[in-house]
Amino acid sequence: MGKFMDKVEIFNSYYDEYDQWFETHADTYKAEIEAIKMLLPRTTLSIDIGVGTGKFAKPLGITVGIEPSEKMAERAKSQGIIVIKAFAEDLPFYNNSFDVALMVTTICFVNDPQKAIHEAYRILNPQGCCIIAIVDKNSPLGKHYIKNKDSSKFYKAATFYSTDEIIDYMEKSGFVKFKFKQTLFDDENPFRIEDGYGSGSFVVIQGFK
């Protein structure tokens, strides 16, 4: 459990800085929320795996989350989110419990991405969907984060993935019928949202059970 707990302690120590990042980068945050909304089905049976302080669950209307960091969970709970302490690789739910499983920049902090995605598949109802949002490692922003990760409080513990790598993990767990949204472009209009992937740094991947 050593690696798990090291990552948890990072978020326990710097949860204020985590929230402040979204305030400082409000336009980026808004673009990410809007891109996720475009692929997020309307249902009350949704769970945010790696809910953090609730920065995505709250505006997206998700009221249940998984979070191993006590400090971040406390902040999410203060916003009315039900938070269960657990890791993505071992979800404390029965099979077929949810319609939607969301992971926003969570997969880069788990120790076993394949197991985490398999667990998301397991807890989804038939025809349920998993939505995984990432900063693609091959994008300009992804390359910047990787280059500077040793000086980052958060990303020094992260492993970045490409969209194709996440698709491969999802396909191996059984997901099909993929859709994509991308935003944060490296041009004069970085906050537009488009279908597909390969140009935007922030990619939202939707796959169905």
mmCIF file of C-alpha atoms in Angstrom:
data_model
loop_
_atom_site.group_PDB
_atom_site.id
_atom_site.type_symbol
_atom_site.label_atom_id
_atom_site.label_comp_id
_atom_site.label_asym_id
_atom_site.label_seq_id
_atom_site.Cartn_x
_atom_site.Cartn_y
_atom_site.Cartn_z
ATOM 1 C CA MET A 1 0.000 0.000 0.000
ATOM 2 C CA GLY A 2 3.036 2.281 0.112
ATOM 3 C CA LYS A 3 2.612 3.891 -3.297
ATOM 4 C CA PHE A 4 -1.109 4.324 -2.700
ATOM 5 C CA MET A 5 -0.560 6.107 0.587
ATOM 6 C CA ASP A 6 2.237 8.331 -0.730
ATOM 7 C CA LYS A 7 -0.152 9.708 -3.348
ATOM 8 C CA VAL A 8 -2.921 10.138 -0.791
ATOM 9 C CA GLU A 9 -0.617 12.152 1.455
ATOM 10 C CA ILE A 10 0.200 14.519 -1.396
ATOM 11 C CA PHE A 11 -3.472 15.400 -1.742
ATOM 12 C CA ASN A 12 -3.990 15.527 2.017
ATOM 13 C CA SER A 13 -1.183 18.074 2.246
ATOM 14 C CA TYR A 14 -2.008 20.259 -0.751
ATOM 15 C CA TYR A 15 -5.792 20.186 -1.103
ATOM 16 C CA ASP A 16 -5.980 23.985 -0.783
ATOM 17 C CA GLU A 17 -3.498 24.430 -3.630
ATOM 18 C CA TYR A 18 -5.558 21.965 -5.666
ATOM 19 C CA ASP A 19 -8.684 24.103 -5.329
ATOM 20 C CA GLN A 20 -6.774 27.316 -5.941
ATOM 21 C CA TRP A 21 -5.545 25.987 -9.283
ATOM 22 C CA PHE A 22 -9.107 25.886 -10.600
ATOM 23 C CA GLU A 23 -9.748 29.433 -9.399
ATOM 24 C CA THR A 24 -6.570 30.677 -11.082
ATOM 25 C CA HIS A 25 -7.351 28.814 -14.313
ATOM 26 C CA ALA A 26 -11.096 29.491 -14.439
ATOM 27 C CA ASP A 27 -11.353 29.456 -18.251
ATOM 28 C CA THR A 28 -9.547 26.123 -18.477
ATOM 29 C CA TYR A 29 -11.770 24.686 -15.762
ATOM 30 C CA LYS A 30 -14.930 25.879 -17.525
ATOM 31 C CA ALA A 31 -13.826 24.346 -20.830
ATOM 32 C CA GLU A 32 -13.131 21.001 -19.141
ATOM 33 C CA ILE A 33 -16.539 21.003 -17.437
ATOM 34 C CA GLU A 34 -18.337 21.819 -20.686
ATOM 35 C CA ALA A 35 -16.494 19.098 -22.623
ATOM 36 C CA ILE A 36 -17.480 16.484 -20.026
ATOM 37 C CA LYS A 37 -21.098 17.690 -19.984
ATOM 38 C CA MET A 38 -21.393 17.000 -23.694
ATOM 39 C CA LEU A 39 -20.859 13.263 -23.108
ATOM 40 C CA LEU A 40 -22.410 12.899 -19.647
ATOM 41 C CA PRO A 41 -25.827 11.180 -19.660
ATOM 42 C CA ARG A 42 -28.483 12.559 -17.335
ATOM 43 C CA THR A 43 -29.003 10.055 -14.532
ATOM 44 C CA THR A 44 -29.018 10.033 -10.764
ATOM 45 C CA LEU A 45 -26.992 6.800 -10.741
ATOM 46 C CA SER A 46 -23.592 8.371 -11.385
ATOM 47 C CA ILE A 47 -20.344 8.114 -9.439
ATOM 48 C CA ASP A 48 -17.184 10.226 -9.605
ATOM 49 C CA ILE A 49 -14.193 7.948 -8.997
ATOM 50 C CA GLY A 50 -11.469 10.148 -7.546
ATOM 51 C CA VAL A 51 -13.927 12.895 -6.639
ATOM 52 C CA GLY A 52 -11.276 15.008 -4.893
ATOM 53 C CA THR A 53 -12.798 18.166 -3.449
ATOM 54 C CA GLY A 54 -15.855 17.897 -5.701
ATOM 55 C CA LYS A 55 -14.612 20.329 -8.341
ATOM 56 C CA PHE A 56 -16.170 18.272 -11.122
ATOM 57 C CA ALA A 57 -18.881 16.290 -9.328
ATOM 58 C CA LYS A 58 -20.616 19.397 -7.963
ATOM 59 C CA PRO A 59 -21.128 21.338 -11.230
ATOM 60 C CA LEU A 60 -21.917 18.110 -13.086
ATOM 61 C CA GLY A 61 -24.634 17.141 -10.606
ATOM 62 C CA ILE A 62 -22.951 13.954 -9.362
ATOM 63 C CA THR A 63 -23.695 13.277 -5.694
ATOM 64 C CA VAL A 64 -21.633 10.133 -5.000
ATOM 65 C CA GLY A 65 -17.855 9.892 -5.087
ATOM 66 C CA ILE A 66 -14.865 7.714 -4.237
ATOM 67 C CA GLU A 67 -11.852 9.385 -2.658
ATOM 68 C CA PRO A 68 -8.954 8.027 -0.553
ATOM 69 C CA SER A 69 -7.749 11.458 0.619
ATOM 70 C CA GLU A 70 -9.496 12.387 3.871
ATOM 71 C CA LYS A 71 -8.871 16.111 3.504
ATOM 72 C CA MET A 72 -10.219 16.273 -0.026
ATOM 73 C CA ALA A 73 -13.186 14.088 0.916
ATOM 74 C CA GLU A 74 -14.089 16.461 3.755
ATOM 75 C CA ARG A 75 -14.313 19.345 1.319
ATOM 76 C CA ALA A 76 -16.430 17.338 -1.118
ATOM 77 C CA LYS A 77 -18.746 16.276 1.715
ATOM 78 C CA SER A 78 -19.201 19.910 2.722
ATOM 79 C CA GLN A 79 -20.767 20.453 -0.729
ATOM 80 C CA GLY A 80 -23.343 17.717 -0.200
ATOM 81 C CA ILE A 81 -21.481 14.913 -1.972
ATOM 82 C CA ILE A 82 -21.592 11.437 -0.455
ATOM 83 C CA VAL A 83 -17.957 10.316 -0.353
ATOM 84 C CA ILE A 84 -16.786 6.760 0.317
ATOM 85 C CA LYS A 85 -13.142 6.237 1.210
ATOM 86 C CA ALA A 86 -11.727 3.692 -1.239
ATOM 87 C CA PHE A 87 -9.307 3.252 -4.115
ATOM 88 C CA ALA A 88 -10.329 3.025 -7.770
ATOM 89 C CA GLU A 89 -8.826 -0.456 -8.019
ATOM 90 C CA ASP A 90 -11.130 -1.855 -5.318
ATOM 91 C CA LEU A 91 -14.574 -0.240 -5.430
ATOM 92 C CA PRO A 92 -16.914 -1.162 -2.546
ATOM 93 C CA PHE A 93 -20.018 -1.631 -4.685
ATOM 94 C CA TYR A 94 -22.012 -4.519 -6.089
ATOM 95 C CA ASN A 95 -21.966 -5.322 -9.785
ATOM 96 C CA ASN A 96 -24.370 -3.252 -11.906
ATOM 97 C CA SER A 97 -24.796 -0.420 -9.369
ATOM 98 C CA PHE A 98 -24.420 2.716 -11.525
ATOM 99 C CA ASP A 99 -25.313 4.102 -14.944
ATOM 100 C CA VAL A 100 -22.242 6.329 -15.229
ATOM 101 C CA ALA A 101 -18.705 6.093 -13.833
ATOM 102 C CA LEU A 102 -16.652 9.265 -14.218
ATOM 103 C CA MET A 103 -12.898 9.651 -13.777
ATOM 104 C CA VAL A 104 -11.443 13.118 -14.333
ATOM 105 C CA THR A 105 -7.619 13.161 -14.323
ATOM 106 C CA THR A 106 -7.869 10.263 -11.883
ATOM 107 C CA ILE A 107 -6.348 7.556 -14.040
ATOM 108 C CA CYS A 108 -2.907 9.233 -13.962
ATOM 109 C CA PHE A 109 -2.776 8.760 -10.176
ATOM 110 C CA VAL A 110 -3.949 5.145 -9.837
ATOM 111 C CA ASN A 111 -1.373 2.387 -9.469
ATOM 112 C CA ASP A 112 -3.121 -0.080 -11.778
ATOM 113 C CA PRO A 113 -5.118 1.650 -14.548
ATOM 114 C CA GLN A 114 -6.329 -1.610 -16.076
ATOM 115 C CA LYS A 115 -7.743 -2.805 -12.756
ATOM 116 C CA ALA A 116 -9.334 0.582 -12.068
ATOM 117 C CA ILE A 117 -11.078 0.588 -15.451
ATOM 118 C CA HIS A 118 -12.140 -3.027 -14.996
ATOM 119 C CA GLU A 119 -13.693 -2.077 -11.649
ATOM 120 C CA ALA A 120 -15.570 0.789 -13.312
ATOM 121 C CA TYR A 121 -16.901 -1.702 -15.867
ATOM 122 C CA ARG A 122 -17.971 -4.110 -13.138
ATOM 123 C CA ILE A 123 -20.054 -1.598 -11.182
ATOM 124 C CA LEU A 124 -21.868 -0.282 -14.268
ATOM 125 C CA ASN A 125 -25.335 -1.380 -15.268
ATOM 126 C CA PRO A 126 -25.770 -3.025 -18.671
ATOM 127 C CA GLN A 127 -25.471 -0.271 -21.304
ATOM 128 C CA GLY A 128 -23.918 2.013 -18.670
ATOM 129 C CA CYS A 129 -20.987 4.201 -19.666
ATOM 130 C CA CYS A 130 -17.578 5.124 -18.324
ATOM 131 C CA ILE A 131 -16.202 8.607 -18.976
ATOM 132 C CA ILE A 132 -12.475 9.120 -18.525
ATOM 133 C CA ALA A 133 -11.008 12.608 -18.918
ATOM 134 C CA ILE A 134 -7.258 12.996 -19.288
ATOM 135 C CA VAL A 135 -4.501 15.370 -20.276
ATOM 136 C CA ASP A 136 -3.096 13.429 -23.234
ATOM 137 C CA LYS A 137 0.625 12.809 -22.780
ATOM 138 C CA ASN A 138 1.269 13.470 -26.481
ATOM 139 C CA SER A 139 -0.406 16.893 -26.423
ATOM 140 C CA PRO A 140 1.417 20.199 -25.869
ATOM 141 C CA LEU A 141 0.075 20.478 -22.325
ATOM 142 C CA GLY A 142 0.828 16.830 -21.585
ATOM 143 C CA LYS A 143 4.422 17.234 -22.770
ATOM 144 C CA HIS A 144 4.750 20.371 -20.619
ATOM 145 C CA TYR A 145 3.481 18.553 -17.523
ATOM 146 C CA ILE A 146 5.806 15.603 -18.112
ATOM 147 C CA LYS A 147 8.810 17.859 -18.656
ATOM 148 C CA ASN A 148 8.117 19.738 -15.408
ATOM 149 C CA LYS A 149 6.569 16.959 -13.318
ATOM 150 C CA ASP A 150 9.448 16.735 -10.828
ATOM 151 C CA SER A 151 8.782 20.319 -9.736
ATOM 152 C CA SER A 152 5.004 19.845 -9.415
ATOM 153 C CA LYS A 153 3.441 18.998 -6.061
ATOM 154 C CA PHE A 154 0.790 16.868 -7.766
ATOM 155 C CA TYR A 155 2.129 15.624 -11.072
ATOM 156 C CA LYS A 156 5.403 14.302 -9.656
ATOM 157 C CA ALA A 157 3.298 11.305 -8.565
ATOM 158 C CA ALA A 158 1.421 11.015 -11.859
ATOM 159 C CA THR A 159 1.789 8.725 -14.850
ATOM 160 C CA PHE A 160 0.431 10.300 -18.015
ATOM 161 C CA TYR A 161 -1.264 8.307 -20.773
ATOM 162 C CA SER A 162 -2.226 8.878 -24.379
ATOM 163 C CA THR A 163 -5.841 8.642 -25.499
ATOM 164 C CA ASP A 164 -5.000 5.493 -27.470
ATOM 165 C CA GLU A 165 -3.573 3.863 -24.353
ATOM 166 C CA ILE A 166 -6.769 4.598 -22.401
ATOM 167 C CA ILE A 167 -8.896 3.250 -25.258
ATOM 168 C CA ASP A 168 -6.828 0.059 -25.176
ATOM 169 C CA TYR A 169 -7.364 -0.325 -21.421
ATOM 170 C CA MET A 170 -11.087 0.281 -21.849
ATOM 171 C CA GLU A 171 -11.426 -2.187 -24.723
ATOM 172 C CA LYS A 172 -9.627 -4.867 -22.709
ATOM 173 C CA SER A 173 -12.182 -4.344 -19.920
ATOM 174 C CA GLY A 174 -15.058 -4.726 -22.387
ATOM 175 C CA PHE A 175 -16.035 -1.156 -23.289
ATOM 176 C CA VAL A 176 -17.355 -0.407 -26.782
ATOM 177 C CA LYS A 177 -18.979 2.385 -28.843
ATOM 178 C CA PHE A 178 -16.504 5.142 -28.041
ATOM 179 C CA LYS A 179 -17.095 8.877 -28.366
ATOM 180 C CA PHE A 180 -14.638 11.723 -27.778
ATOM 181 C CA LYS A 181 -14.548 15.422 -27.004
ATOM 182 C CA GLN A 182 -11.407 17.536 -26.871
ATOM 183 C CA THR A 183 -10.560 21.036 -25.686
ATOM 184 C CA LEU A 184 -7.563 23.166 -24.595
ATOM 185 C CA PHE A 185 -6.063 23.746 -28.017
ATOM 186 C CA ASP A 186 -2.662 25.280 -28.568
ATOM 187 C CA ASP A 187 -3.843 28.129 -30.777
ATOM 188 C CA GLU A 188 -5.721 31.413 -30.675
ATOM 189 C CA ASN A 189 -8.898 29.749 -29.386
ATOM 190 C CA PRO A 190 -7.730 27.124 -26.876
ATOM 191 C CA PHE A 191 -11.092 26.728 -25.154
ATOM 192 C CA ARG A 192 -13.292 25.625 -28.030
ATOM 193 C CA ILE A 193 -14.643 22.067 -27.877
ATOM 194 C CA GLU A 194 -14.522 19.617 -30.776
ATOM 195 C CA ASP A 195 -15.308 15.979 -31.461
ATOM 196 C CA GLY A 196 -12.474 13.472 -31.674
ATOM 197 C CA TYR A 197 -8.977 13.624 -30.243
ATOM 198 C CA GLY A 198 -5.425 14.324 -31.322
ATOM 199 C CA SER A 199 -5.411 18.119 -31.251
ATOM 200 C CA GLY A 200 -6.781 19.216 -27.891
ATOM 201 C CA SER A 201 -4.766 18.607 -24.736
ATOM 202 C CA PHE A 202 -7.789 17.702 -22.581
ATOM 203 C CA VAL A 203 -9.634 14.665 -23.935
ATOM 204 C CA VAL A 204 -12.917 13.180 -22.717
ATOM 205 C CA ILE A 205 -13.360 9.500 -23.599
ATOM 206 C CA GLN A 206 -16.758 7.807 -23.346
ATOM 207 C CA GLY A 207 -17.188 4.041 -23.657
ATOM 208 C CA PHE A 208 -20.271 1.865 -23.123
ATOM 209 C CA LYS A 209 -20.613 -1.475 -21.369
#
